[in-house]
Amino acid sequence: MTPLTTLVLMLAIPSLIMGFINWALYPLSILFELRQKTPPALPRNPRVTVVIPAYNEAVVLAGCVDSILASGFPNLELILVDDGSTDETLQIMRGFEHDERVTVIGKPNGGKGSALNAGIARGTGDVFVFADADGVFSRSTIPRLLEGFRHEKVGAVCGNDLPINVTSPLTALLALMTHVGTGMTRRALALVGMLPIVAGNSGAFRADVVREVGGFREDTVGEDLELTWRVQFAGYDVEFAPHAKVLAEVPSTLTGLWKQRVRWQRGLIQTARIHRARFEQKPSRPVDAYLPINLLAMLAFPVLQLVGLALTVLAVALGDIRFDGIVEVLVWAGMALALGVTVLSLVLDRAWRDFQLLIFLPLWILFSVMMSCVTVSALWQEARGHEARWNKLARTGVRTLDAAA
């Protein structure tokens, strides 16, 4: 075995390790499902304030608001915040003011964190639910979120956001990735107290905790991630509610996907920089021990993957590697792991109709390479001090699914 081949195999090890970790997470996900349910540790008949920030969301906003108002939750307050839109978003919001549950706030454009904080300032609920303007709720979304507040130290609960616009191989693949990354992984991490994020389009927070930690930061594009970390650093647990489903759009173009994921990665880097002092302290909670591992997996492994891929191409060109023997075993092992983890994730989410999407799973390889390139781009932009733009996803209003009851 040549030195180049040895190096390629060594660089393949991190990817295999992450694959086996996913397999190890599956039993934890099962335990999460079997965990005894307890009544929510909230006031009787809690008041829930749903905050929807919106910037140029005229295409999808009405559907989102209709779904929330039709959910039938008995003690609901809905706050719609227009963040300086240049389309008809504010006018659409005004059209819902006849409903006494709805409050509309118009403000100059200041970013998503600013809009969310404006909603928090007006909110009167015991629990805040934060969602995006394209989210579609079912009648069970809010009650399921509240079930996640299993004890008094739960400060936030992450819902299960699922694609509503599965119309192409790309959106089909993203639907599969959602079941793996959200449905299975978050179950396992929540069980052991290591869930690192409450998604910005499907999250619930105790109102007193949000105010205690100071609301959202307005100087990062990862405001949901950063708030989640502060809630945990303040001593509160973060739970996952897999059956609190919110249907929302995923990118339908590669350009949209690239911009969205670069923003996500830059938000992670910014959040890690904001809280870098935390990594110098002795871990006091499980999440403290997990966050460095998460950063390694999210930021370092993708770079190693690209280096390994480049060296593999070079080794093949030089005749140092043939796709037989150990290399063939590694390739097939990786494909088997991907298929197994995805199938198990679909079972956990009871997503029986999404089994038909498995034909698009081979695209995972190209998707993985693209996500590694996204990480490199995000690291480069942060290192160069490029302005972090929101690059909001262009909505289509396409729906291939309806929210389940």
Tab-separated table of C-alpha atoms in Angstrom:
chain	number	residue	atom	x	y	z
A	1	MET	CA	0.000	0.000	0.000
A	2	THR	CA	1.478	3.334	-1.070
A	3	PRO	CA	1.708	6.350	1.288
A	4	LEU	CA	-0.919	8.134	-0.797
A	5	THR	CA	-3.359	5.227	-0.471
A	6	THR	CA	-2.704	5.053	3.256
A	7	LEU	CA	-3.459	8.767	3.603
A	8	VAL	CA	-6.704	8.407	1.634
A	9	LEU	CA	-7.859	5.570	3.868
A	10	MET	CA	-6.977	7.543	6.987
A	11	LEU	CA	-9.050	10.482	5.767
A	12	ALA	CA	-11.978	8.119	5.144
A	13	ILE	CA	-12.007	7.078	8.780
A	14	PRO	CA	-13.837	10.214	10.094
A	15	SER	CA	-16.731	9.640	7.688
A	16	LEU	CA	-17.011	6.016	8.742
A	17	ILE	CA	-16.896	7.033	12.396
A	18	MET	CA	-19.800	9.442	11.864
A	19	GLY	CA	-21.710	6.693	10.075
A	20	PHE	CA	-21.284	4.296	12.964
A	21	ILE	CA	-22.234	7.055	15.410
A	22	ASN	CA	-25.510	7.418	13.534
A	23	TRP	CA	-26.099	3.707	13.977
A	24	ALA	CA	-25.286	4.028	17.675
A	25	LEU	CA	-27.822	6.847	17.963
A	26	TYR	CA	-30.651	4.627	16.744
A	27	PRO	CA	-31.094	2.694	20.024
A	28	LEU	CA	-31.169	6.028	21.848
A	29	SER	CA	-33.875	7.194	19.452
A	30	ILE	CA	-35.918	4.111	20.281
A	31	LEU	CA	-35.473	4.792	23.996
A	32	PHE	CA	-36.655	8.344	23.376
A	33	GLU	CA	-39.875	7.014	21.859
A	34	LEU	CA	-40.383	4.591	24.744
A	35	ARG	CA	-39.672	7.148	27.448
A	36	GLN	CA	-42.551	7.542	29.860
A	37	LYS	CA	-44.657	10.558	29.031
A	38	THR	CA	-45.301	13.023	31.826
A	39	PRO	CA	-47.750	15.932	32.023
A	40	PRO	CA	-46.226	19.250	30.890
A	41	ALA	CA	-44.652	21.268	33.710
A	42	LEU	CA	-46.538	24.415	32.676
A	43	PRO	CA	-49.381	26.477	34.126
A	44	ARG	CA	-52.838	25.001	33.631
A	45	ASN	CA	-54.213	26.115	30.261
A	46	PRO	CA	-51.012	28.022	29.367
A	47	ARG	CA	-51.205	31.053	27.130
A	48	VAL	CA	-49.141	30.567	23.974
A	49	THR	CA	-47.755	33.463	21.956
A	50	VAL	CA	-46.786	32.549	18.390
A	51	VAL	CA	-44.400	35.061	16.831
A	52	ILE	CA	-44.054	35.136	13.032
A	53	PRO	CA	-41.358	37.490	11.682
A	54	ALA	CA	-41.710	38.227	7.990
A	55	TYR	CA	-39.771	40.049	5.297
A	56	ASN	CA	-41.303	39.927	1.804
A	57	GLU	CA	-43.361	36.814	2.556
A	58	ALA	CA	-46.535	37.712	0.645
A	59	VAL	CA	-46.500	34.416	-1.271
A	60	VAL	CA	-46.804	32.170	1.789
A	61	LEU	CA	-47.853	34.276	4.774
A	62	ALA	CA	-51.619	33.834	4.537
A	63	GLY	CA	-51.351	30.053	4.482
A	64	CYS	CA	-49.180	30.111	7.579
A	65	VAL	CA	-51.516	32.407	9.525
A	66	ASP	CA	-54.621	30.482	8.460
A	67	SER	CA	-53.119	27.219	9.699
A	68	ILE	CA	-52.242	28.668	13.110
A	69	LEU	CA	-55.628	30.336	13.641
A	70	ALA	CA	-57.415	27.166	12.522
A	71	SER	CA	-55.410	24.995	14.903
A	72	GLY	CA	-58.055	25.450	17.572
A	73	PHE	CA	-55.645	26.059	20.424
A	74	PRO	CA	-57.809	27.681	23.116
A	75	ASN	CA	-55.456	30.290	24.629
A	76	LEU	CA	-53.605	31.661	21.637
A	77	GLU	CA	-51.951	34.969	20.809
A	78	LEU	CA	-50.486	35.463	17.332
A	79	ILE	CA	-48.020	38.295	16.752
A	80	LEU	CA	-47.112	39.100	13.153
A	81	VAL	CA	-44.017	41.261	12.708
A	82	ASP	CA	-43.345	42.903	9.361
A	83	ASP	CA	-39.631	43.660	9.107
A	84	GLY	CA	-39.797	46.458	6.566
A	85	SER	CA	-41.136	44.414	3.656
A	86	THR	CA	-41.281	45.957	0.193
A	87	ASP	CA	-44.100	43.711	-1.057
A	88	GLU	CA	-47.666	43.198	0.236
A	89	THR	CA	-46.638	41.380	3.432
A	90	LEU	CA	-47.814	44.137	5.782
A	91	GLN	CA	-51.126	44.535	3.966
A	92	ILE	CA	-51.748	40.789	4.237
A	93	MET	CA	-51.027	40.969	7.959
A	94	ARG	CA	-53.478	43.848	8.365
A	95	GLY	CA	-56.135	41.665	6.800
A	96	PHE	CA	-56.021	39.403	9.877
A	97	GLU	CA	-56.420	42.166	12.457
A	98	HIS	CA	-60.160	41.557	12.681
A	99	ASP	CA	-59.271	38.448	14.709
A	100	GLU	CA	-58.787	39.475	18.334
A	101	ARG	CA	-56.027	36.892	18.686
A	102	VAL	CA	-53.845	38.709	16.143
A	103	THR	CA	-51.464	41.606	16.758
A	104	VAL	CA	-49.592	43.204	13.849
A	105	ILE	CA	-46.322	45.078	14.257
A	106	GLY	CA	-44.737	47.045	11.435
A	107	LYS	CA	-41.109	48.133	11.796
A	108	PRO	CA	-38.145	49.209	9.684
A	109	ASN	CA	-35.968	46.418	8.378
A	110	GLY	CA	-33.567	45.294	11.086
A	111	GLY	CA	-33.106	41.585	10.536
A	112	LYS	CA	-34.831	38.482	11.851
A	113	GLY	CA	-33.478	38.774	15.392
A	114	SER	CA	-34.788	42.307	15.615
A	115	ALA	CA	-38.228	41.256	14.378
A	116	LEU	CA	-38.391	38.380	16.850
A	117	ASN	CA	-37.449	40.674	19.723
A	118	ALA	CA	-40.214	43.080	18.721
A	119	GLY	CA	-42.662	40.204	19.016
A	120	ILE	CA	-41.243	39.160	22.381
A	121	ALA	CA	-41.662	42.686	23.717
A	122	ARG	CA	-45.396	42.589	22.913
A	123	GLY	CA	-46.031	38.966	23.842
A	124	THR	CA	-48.106	38.069	26.899
A	125	GLY	CA	-47.912	34.278	26.771
A	126	ASP	CA	-46.395	31.746	29.158
A	127	VAL	CA	-44.745	30.104	26.156
A	128	PHE	CA	-43.345	31.640	22.989
A	129	VAL	CA	-43.542	29.661	19.755
A	130	PHE	CA	-41.298	31.018	17.014
A	131	ALA	CA	-41.946	30.021	13.414
A	132	ASP	CA	-41.219	31.237	9.903
A	133	ALA	CA	-43.823	32.736	7.608
A	134	ASP	CA	-43.933	29.643	5.389
A	135	GLY	CA	-44.688	27.244	8.237
A	136	VAL	CA	-47.941	25.289	8.158
A	137	PHE	CA	-49.253	24.057	11.525
A	138	SER	CA	-51.615	21.189	12.237
A	139	ARG	CA	-54.140	21.087	15.062
A	140	SER	CA	-51.666	19.070	17.137
A	141	THR	CA	-48.524	21.153	16.555
A	142	ILE	CA	-48.855	23.470	19.559
A	143	PRO	CA	-50.152	20.821	22.023
A	144	ARG	CA	-47.317	18.501	21.007
A	145	LEU	CA	-44.763	21.254	21.526
A	146	LEU	CA	-46.147	21.878	25.018
A	147	GLU	CA	-45.810	18.185	25.852
A	148	GLY	CA	-42.071	18.635	25.484
A	149	PHE	CA	-41.913	20.729	28.654
A	150	ARG	CA	-41.624	17.540	30.684
A	151	HIS	CA	-40.191	19.119	33.833
A	152	GLU	CA	-39.498	22.552	35.264
A	153	LYS	CA	-35.927	22.741	33.946
A	154	VAL	CA	-36.968	22.375	30.299
A	155	GLY	CA	-36.448	25.829	28.849
A	156	ALA	CA	-37.120	25.112	25.186
A	157	VAL	CA	-38.615	22.475	22.912
A	158	CYS	CA	-37.727	21.881	19.272
A	159	GLY	CA	-40.467	20.775	16.910
A	160	ASN	CA	-40.132	18.631	13.807
A	161	ASP	CA	-39.962	20.690	10.615
A	162	LEU	CA	-40.741	18.725	7.456
A	163	PRO	CA	-40.676	19.711	3.766
A	164	ILE	CA	-43.953	20.789	2.218
A	165	ASN	CA	-42.695	21.114	-1.369
A	166	VAL	CA	-41.345	17.705	-2.423
A	167	THR	CA	-41.380	18.256	-6.177
A	168	SER	CA	-37.941	17.256	-7.491
A	169	PRO	CA	-34.967	14.963	-6.813
A	170	LEU	CA	-33.380	17.758	-4.757
A	171	THR	CA	-36.379	18.351	-2.520
A	172	ALA	CA	-36.907	14.581	-2.232
A	173	LEU	CA	-33.340	14.168	-1.004
A	174	LEU	CA	-33.788	17.031	1.447
A	175	ALA	CA	-36.909	15.303	2.758
A	176	LEU	CA	-34.875	12.153	3.425
A	177	MET	CA	-32.121	14.182	5.080
A	178	THR	CA	-34.704	15.826	7.309
A	179	HIS	CA	-35.839	12.473	8.657
A	180	VAL	CA	-32.235	11.511	9.435
A	181	GLY	CA	-30.904	14.803	10.759
A	182	THR	CA	-34.050	15.918	12.536
A	183	GLY	CA	-36.215	12.897	13.202
A	184	MET	CA	-33.592	10.447	14.413
A	185	THR	CA	-30.575	12.455	15.511
A	186	ARG	CA	-32.530	14.993	17.544
A	187	ARG	CA	-34.390	12.241	19.353
A	188	ALA	CA	-31.134	10.688	20.489
A	189	LEU	CA	-29.403	13.946	21.416
A	190	ALA	CA	-32.418	15.175	23.371
A	191	LEU	CA	-32.508	11.942	25.361
A	192	VAL	CA	-28.950	12.489	26.629
A	193	GLY	CA	-29.256	16.259	27.101
A	194	MET	CA	-27.148	17.230	24.095
A	195	LEU	CA	-29.585	18.749	21.597
A	196	PRO	CA	-27.695	21.812	20.272
A	197	ILE	CA	-30.454	23.728	18.479
A	198	VAL	CA	-34.103	24.653	18.540
A	199	ALA	CA	-34.989	25.287	14.906
A	200	GLY	CA	-36.143	28.805	14.171
A	201	ASN	CA	-39.191	27.623	12.238
A	202	SER	CA	-40.585	25.221	14.850
A	203	GLY	CA	-39.472	26.053	18.375
A	204	ALA	CA	-41.128	26.773	21.713
A	205	PHE	CA	-39.516	28.563	24.661
A	206	ARG	CA	-40.744	29.343	28.130
A	207	ALA	CA	-41.357	33.087	28.100
A	208	ASP	CA	-39.646	33.682	31.442
A	209	VAL	CA	-36.531	31.873	30.207
A	210	VAL	CA	-36.404	33.910	26.983
A	211	ARG	CA	-36.556	37.124	28.989
A	212	GLU	CA	-34.066	35.830	31.553
A	213	VAL	CA	-31.401	35.203	28.905
A	214	GLY	CA	-32.136	38.440	27.031
A	215	GLY	CA	-34.004	37.373	23.887
A	216	PHE	CA	-32.382	37.028	20.488
A	217	ARG	CA	-29.069	38.520	19.467
A	218	GLU	CA	-29.376	40.766	16.444
A	219	ASP	CA	-25.763	40.551	15.232
A	220	THR	CA	-25.708	36.983	13.906
A	221	VAL	CA	-27.402	35.005	11.135
A	222	GLY	CA	-27.653	32.048	13.522
A	223	GLU	CA	-29.966	33.661	16.047
A	224	ASP	CA	-31.925	30.453	16.756
A	225	LEU	CA	-28.768	28.428	17.426
A	226	GLU	CA	-27.216	31.132	19.580
A	227	LEU	CA	-30.346	31.510	21.731
A	228	THR	CA	-30.495	27.747	22.225
A	229	TRP	CA	-26.919	27.696	23.504
A	230	ARG	CA	-27.613	30.546	25.945
A	231	VAL	CA	-30.689	28.776	27.273
A	232	GLN	CA	-28.591	25.669	27.936
A	233	PHE	CA	-25.710	27.624	29.425
A	234	ALA	CA	-28.240	29.189	31.815
A	235	GLY	CA	-28.921	25.693	33.167
A	236	TYR	CA	-32.049	24.720	31.235
A	237	ASP	CA	-32.688	21.570	29.211
A	238	VAL	CA	-33.707	21.509	25.561
A	239	GLU	CA	-36.188	18.846	24.471
A	240	PHE	CA	-37.395	17.506	21.133
A	241	ALA	CA	-41.045	16.980	20.161
A	242	PRO	CA	-40.931	14.767	17.039
A	243	HIS	CA	-44.700	14.756	16.575
A	244	ALA	CA	-45.025	18.547	16.765
A	245	LYS	CA	-44.836	18.852	13.000
A	246	VAL	CA	-44.498	22.066	11.025
A	247	LEU	CA	-44.482	21.825	7.246
A	248	ALA	CA	-42.218	24.357	5.543
A	249	GLU	CA	-40.466	24.950	2.247
A	250	VAL	CA	-37.005	23.608	1.531
A	251	PRO	CA	-34.811	25.029	-1.241
A	252	SER	CA	-35.912	23.838	-4.657
A	253	THR	CA	-32.775	25.014	-6.481
A	254	LEU	CA	-29.080	24.356	-5.903
A	255	THR	CA	-28.456	28.101	-5.691
A	256	GLY	CA	-31.080	28.490	-2.971
A	257	LEU	CA	-29.705	25.480	-1.107
A	258	TRP	CA	-26.147	26.818	-1.291
A	259	LYS	CA	-27.114	30.220	0.100
A	260	GLN	CA	-29.221	28.727	2.882
A	261	ARG	CA	-26.547	26.272	4.036
A	262	VAL	CA	-23.736	28.835	3.876
A	263	ARG	CA	-25.861	31.019	6.161
A	264	TRP	CA	-26.424	28.110	8.527
A	265	GLN	CA	-22.721	27.324	8.697
A	266	ARG	CA	-21.791	30.966	9.194
A	267	GLY	CA	-24.347	31.127	11.990
A	268	LEU	CA	-22.640	28.144	13.637
A	269	ILE	CA	-19.203	29.727	13.296
A	270	GLN	CA	-20.452	33.048	14.663
A	271	THR	CA	-22.157	31.349	17.604
A	272	ALA	CA	-19.001	29.389	18.419
A	273	ARG	CA	-17.000	32.619	18.303
A	274	ILE	CA	-19.471	34.414	20.577
A	275	HIS	CA	-19.236	31.631	23.158
A	276	ARG	CA	-15.607	30.613	22.662
A	277	ALA	CA	-14.841	31.239	26.339
A	278	ARG	CA	-17.280	28.464	27.192
A	279	PHE	CA	-15.043	25.917	25.471
A	280	GLU	CA	-12.171	26.839	27.782
A	281	GLN	CA	-14.151	25.849	30.860
A	282	LYS	CA	-14.546	22.409	32.376
A	283	PRO	CA	-17.791	20.829	31.071
A	284	SER	CA	-20.562	21.171	33.627
A	285	ARG	CA	-23.417	19.677	31.593
A	286	PRO	CA	-23.636	17.008	28.856
A	287	VAL	CA	-24.135	19.649	26.178
A	288	ASP	CA	-20.802	21.268	27.144
A	289	ALA	CA	-19.022	18.024	26.313
A	290	TYR	CA	-20.945	17.554	23.076
A	291	LEU	CA	-20.573	21.002	21.502
A	292	PRO	CA	-16.834	20.647	20.690
A	293	ILE	CA	-17.579	17.270	19.077
A	294	ASN	CA	-20.409	18.857	17.116
A	295	LEU	CA	-18.133	21.643	15.903
A	296	LEU	CA	-15.545	19.082	14.826
A	297	ALA	CA	-18.163	17.116	12.884
A	298	MET	CA	-19.758	20.208	11.319
A	299	LEU	CA	-16.657	22.234	10.481
A	300	ALA	CA	-13.543	20.041	10.434
A	301	PHE	CA	-14.788	16.763	8.961
A	302	PRO	CA	-16.190	18.405	5.801
A	303	VAL	CA	-12.778	19.924	5.075
A	304	LEU	CA	-11.130	16.537	5.607
A	305	GLN	CA	-13.679	14.994	3.271
A	306	LEU	CA	-12.746	17.367	0.440
A	307	VAL	CA	-9.044	16.790	0.998
A	308	GLY	CA	-9.634	13.044	0.988
A	309	LEU	CA	-11.690	13.268	-2.201
A	310	ALA	CA	-8.978	15.278	-3.967
A	311	LEU	CA	-6.303	12.793	-2.895
A	312	THR	CA	-8.502	9.887	-4.013
A	313	VAL	CA	-8.831	11.367	-7.494
A	314	LEU	CA	-5.066	11.845	-7.572
A	315	ALA	CA	-4.437	8.296	-6.378
A	316	VAL	CA	-6.789	6.859	-9.027
A	317	ALA	CA	-5.065	8.934	-11.708
A	318	LEU	CA	-1.670	7.595	-10.583
A	319	GLY	CA	-2.931	4.026	-10.418
A	320	ASP	CA	-2.333	3.782	-6.673
A	321	ILE	CA	-5.943	2.910	-5.872
A	322	ARG	CA	-8.253	0.426	-7.501
A	323	PHE	CA	-11.829	-0.006	-6.452
A	324	ASP	CA	-11.394	-3.470	-5.061
A	325	GLY	CA	-10.284	-4.885	-1.772
A	326	ILE	CA	-10.478	-2.576	1.245
A	327	VAL	CA	-11.531	0.483	-0.755
A	328	GLU	CA	-14.475	-1.404	-2.231
A	329	VAL	CA	-15.449	-2.583	1.252
A	330	LEU	CA	-15.361	0.990	2.554
A	331	VAL	CA	-17.519	2.283	-0.309
A	332	TRP	CA	-20.144	-0.429	0.107
A	333	ALA	CA	-20.077	-0.093	3.891
A	334	GLY	CA	-20.752	3.624	3.594
A	335	MET	CA	-23.664	3.056	1.210
A	336	ALA	CA	-25.150	0.373	3.453
A	337	LEU	CA	-24.896	2.641	6.494
A	338	ALA	CA	-26.604	5.485	4.657
A	339	LEU	CA	-29.466	3.258	3.531
A	340	GLY	CA	-29.901	1.644	6.940
A	341	VAL	CA	-29.910	4.909	8.865
A	342	THR	CA	-32.380	6.474	6.436
A	343	VAL	CA	-34.796	3.547	6.560
A	344	LEU	CA	-34.712	3.491	10.339
A	345	SER	CA	-35.317	7.242	10.415
A	346	LEU	CA	-38.373	6.885	8.186
A	347	VAL	CA	-39.730	4.207	10.511
A	348	LEU	CA	-39.232	6.448	13.548
A	349	ASP	CA	-41.110	9.293	11.886
A	350	ARG	CA	-43.775	6.897	10.613
A	351	ALA	CA	-43.146	8.452	7.189
A	352	TRP	CA	-44.373	5.480	5.204
A	353	ARG	CA	-45.078	7.341	1.977
A	354	ASP	CA	-41.540	8.750	1.958
A	355	PHE	CA	-40.133	5.259	1.377
A	356	GLN	CA	-40.756	5.940	-2.308
A	357	LEU	CA	-38.126	8.697	-2.088
A	358	LEU	CA	-35.357	6.194	-1.329
A	359	ILE	CA	-34.596	5.971	-5.055
A	360	PHE	CA	-32.983	9.403	-4.674
A	361	LEU	CA	-30.679	8.301	-1.845
A	362	PRO	CA	-27.605	7.817	-4.106
A	363	LEU	CA	-27.662	11.592	-4.568
A	364	TRP	CA	-26.542	11.754	-0.923
A	365	ILE	CA	-22.938	11.387	-2.146
A	366	LEU	CA	-23.139	14.515	-4.295
A	367	PHE	CA	-25.104	16.287	-1.561
A	368	SER	CA	-22.392	15.468	0.978
A	369	VAL	CA	-19.667	16.857	-1.274
A	370	MET	CA	-21.680	20.022	-1.867
A	371	MET	CA	-22.211	20.486	1.882
A	372	SER	CA	-18.464	20.141	2.432
A	373	CYS	CA	-17.898	22.873	-0.158
A	374	VAL	CA	-20.511	24.968	1.657
A	375	THR	CA	-18.523	24.624	4.874
A	376	VAL	CA	-15.290	25.686	3.201
A	377	SER	CA	-17.065	28.704	1.697
A	378	ALA	CA	-18.549	29.665	5.075
A	379	LEU	CA	-15.173	29.336	6.810
A	380	TRP	CA	-13.547	31.452	4.113
A	381	GLN	CA	-16.205	34.174	4.281
A	382	GLU	CA	-15.976	34.351	8.057
A	383	ALA	CA	-12.170	34.438	7.965
A	384	ARG	CA	-12.265	37.257	5.414
A	385	GLY	CA	-14.870	39.184	7.374
A	386	HIS	CA	-17.449	39.195	4.583
A	387	GLU	CA	-20.800	40.705	5.416
A	388	ALA	CA	-23.186	38.024	6.633
A	389	ARG	CA	-26.347	38.419	4.593
A	390	TRP	CA	-29.581	36.637	5.362
A	391	ASN	CA	-30.093	35.469	1.739
A	392	LYS	CA	-33.688	34.570	2.480
A	393	LEU	CA	-35.077	31.655	0.516
A	394	ALA	CA	-37.296	32.720	-2.360
A	395	ARG	CA	-40.696	31.224	-1.581
A	396	THR	CA	-42.674	29.367	-4.209
A	397	GLY	CA	-45.904	28.701	-2.333
A	398	VAL	CA	-45.875	25.128	-3.695
A	399	ARG	CA	-47.477	22.509	-1.447
A	400	THR	CA	-47.364	18.785	-2.058
A	401	LEU	CA	-48.419	17.930	1.511
A	402	ASP	CA	-51.060	19.048	3.954
A	403	ALA	CA	-50.444	19.258	7.676
A	404	ALA	CA	-51.735	16.181	9.467
A	405	ALA	CA	-54.219	16.591	12.260
